[in-house]
Amino acid sequence: MNLYLRYFDNEILVSTVEEAIDFLSSISEIKMTPDLENDIREYVEADAYYPKRYKVRPRVYFIIIKTEAANMADFKAKKALRPVSPDSASRFENPQLARLSVVQPGWYEGTLCFKRVFIVPSTGKCEYRDTVFSARVKAESGMECYKRIVNHLVERVDSRSQFPSAKGKNYSFKFLGTCK
């Protein structure tokens, strides 16, 4: 693993923490303190691959990015992007999101919490209220259940009402059984 460092037009790709610290020390505006040096070492040793930025002065930062690129040209061409393994992808995946598109014809119970528009009679103004709606629907998948519920509600509530995404936490469903 290599490190890409940039401070304005000064940039470098190094292979060790010592080279990175030497590069940063060579820039007069960056004050290399023991705390900063320790923080950089901890960042490099950690498993996280996100870019890290450090404040030099107000609104001025330098960045460090971990990369698998062998040289600056590969880094600039984004040829050394870290591959996402199936194990790490499934670790962050929402289990409901995976079930959403599974085709299983039958009865579903879907629950939706949406922002419904109500007109306040005393003022004549509108306000949004959280409204929970639940229905049992004959559908092919969890996504079709969501679409049927939203289509039903769109015809019956104010058009300014706001519906959540099927992928969000405000929609849930469960499979009740197959159709007969």
XYZ file of C-alpha atoms in Angstrom:
180
model
C 0.000 0.000 0.000
C 1.209 3.502 -0.894
C 0.218 6.955 0.319
C -0.778 9.889 -1.848
C -0.258 13.288 -0.195
C -1.313 16.671 -1.548
C -1.005 20.225 -0.312
C -2.084 22.695 -3.011
C 0.226 21.973 -5.989
C 2.641 19.857 -3.936
C 1.831 16.187 -4.325
C 3.693 12.938 -3.907
C 3.146 9.186 -3.849
C 5.208 7.469 -1.146
C 5.473 3.931 0.165
C 6.295 4.556 3.849
C 5.092 6.751 6.680
C 8.595 8.158 7.121
C 8.653 9.396 3.520
C 5.237 10.992 4.049
C 6.403 12.757 7.218
C 9.586 13.931 5.470
C 7.499 15.353 2.618
C 5.181 17.190 5.003
C 8.129 18.483 7.055
C 9.663 19.954 3.906
C 6.632 22.246 3.483
C 7.220 25.355 5.588
C 3.517 26.098 6.217
C 2.878 22.695 7.825
C 3.993 22.495 11.441
C 4.943 18.861 12.089
C 4.164 18.157 15.747
C 4.476 14.835 17.597
C 0.657 14.654 17.804
C 0.301 15.143 14.055
C 2.998 12.550 13.393
C 1.275 10.012 15.685
C -2.098 10.695 14.074
C -0.665 10.078 10.605
C 0.940 6.813 11.778
C -2.374 5.659 13.318
C -4.251 6.497 10.120
C -1.791 4.488 8.014
C -1.937 1.474 10.358
C -5.749 1.471 10.513
C -7.842 -0.656 8.151
C -9.878 2.321 6.921
C -9.335 3.366 3.298
C -11.117 6.721 3.410
C -9.109 9.868 2.600
C -7.930 11.850 5.614
C -7.509 15.608 5.683
C -5.585 17.672 8.181
C -6.127 21.335 8.915
C -3.135 23.623 8.404
C -4.997 26.879 9.060
C -8.613 28.003 8.584
C -9.977 26.579 5.304
C -6.556 25.171 4.321
C -5.893 21.424 4.505
C -3.560 18.731 3.245
C -4.853 15.274 2.406
C -3.565 11.722 2.642
C -5.088 8.882 0.621
C -4.208 5.201 0.898
C -3.842 3.596 -2.508
C -2.697 0.419 -4.222
C -1.278 2.440 -7.145
C 2.362 1.697 -7.947
C 3.063 5.128 -9.431
C 1.512 8.579 -9.790
C 0.238 7.886 -13.327
C -1.717 4.841 -12.130
C -3.114 6.826 -9.218
C -4.250 9.674 -11.486
C -5.801 7.195 -13.922
C -7.596 5.486 -11.015
C -6.189 2.130 -12.060
C -5.546 0.976 -8.497
C -8.992 1.251 -7.011
C -9.382 -1.091 -4.103
C -11.603 -4.007 -5.161
C -14.712 -4.584 -3.098
C -14.861 -8.190 -2.005
C -18.249 -9.908 -1.747
C -17.661 -10.403 1.982
C -17.194 -6.696 2.698
C -20.113 -5.704 0.459
C -22.541 -8.061 2.203
C -21.378 -6.833 5.605
C -22.827 -3.374 4.900
C -25.848 -4.495 2.899
C -29.293 -3.977 4.382
C -31.039 -7.378 4.629
C -34.400 -5.802 3.729
C -32.807 -4.248 0.655
C -31.698 -7.692 -0.504
C -35.214 -9.109 0.038
C -36.938 -6.175 -1.700
C -36.537 -7.496 -5.239
C -36.868 -11.232 -4.541
C -39.749 -12.541 -6.647
C -42.130 -14.566 -4.502
C -45.771 -14.260 -5.592
C -48.249 -14.114 -2.744
C -49.681 -11.916 -0.010
C -47.552 -9.222 1.590
C -48.179 -6.920 4.512
C -46.535 -3.547 3.876
C -46.214 -0.694 6.372
C -45.340 2.807 5.237
C -44.662 5.894 7.361
C -45.090 8.978 5.183
C -45.453 12.756 5.552
C -49.113 13.574 4.981
C -50.287 17.116 4.314
C -53.104 18.417 6.519
C -54.731 21.837 6.334
C -55.030 23.511 9.735
C -58.594 24.931 9.823
C -57.798 27.871 12.133
C -54.966 29.242 9.996
C -55.682 27.755 6.588
C -52.036 26.731 6.326
C -50.667 23.261 5.624
C -48.601 21.110 7.932
C -46.905 17.764 7.502
C -47.707 14.944 9.917
C -46.142 11.512 10.105
C -48.795 9.003 9.126
C -48.449 5.230 9.316
C -50.358 3.215 6.729
C -50.448 -0.551 6.625
C -52.066 -2.802 4.039
C -52.172 -6.410 2.916
C -51.489 -6.649 -0.780
C -51.269 -9.380 -3.401
C -47.899 -8.847 -5.109
C -44.903 -10.487 -6.766
C -42.221 -8.926 -4.513
C -41.654 -6.461 -1.680
C -41.017 -3.716 -4.232
C -44.305 -4.367 -6.021
C -46.043 -4.274 -2.625
C -44.511 -0.830 -2.022
C -45.589 0.441 -5.449
C -49.159 -0.763 -4.969
C -49.425 0.908 -1.559
C -48.031 4.206 -2.847
C -50.308 4.140 -5.927
C -53.280 3.594 -3.631
C -52.305 6.488 -1.356
C -51.476 8.946 -4.151
C -55.100 8.842 -5.279
C -56.448 9.484 -1.753
C -54.181 12.057 -0.066
C -53.056 15.601 -0.874
C -50.590 15.644 -3.785
C -48.029 17.489 -1.622
C -47.675 14.488 0.693
C -44.201 12.949 0.710
C -43.571 9.215 0.428
C -40.348 7.545 1.619
C -38.099 5.397 -0.508
C -38.772 1.674 -0.549
C -35.122 1.229 0.467
C -35.424 3.402 3.571
C -36.320 2.661 7.161
C -39.862 4.066 6.790
C -41.040 1.121 4.719
C -41.206 -2.458 5.916
C -42.911 -5.544 4.603
C -43.339 -9.192 5.362
C -44.383 -12.117 3.242
C -47.629 -13.657 4.530
C -48.000 -16.630 2.200
C -48.634 -17.816 -1.305
C -51.825 -17.125 -3.258
C -54.431 -19.830 -3.656
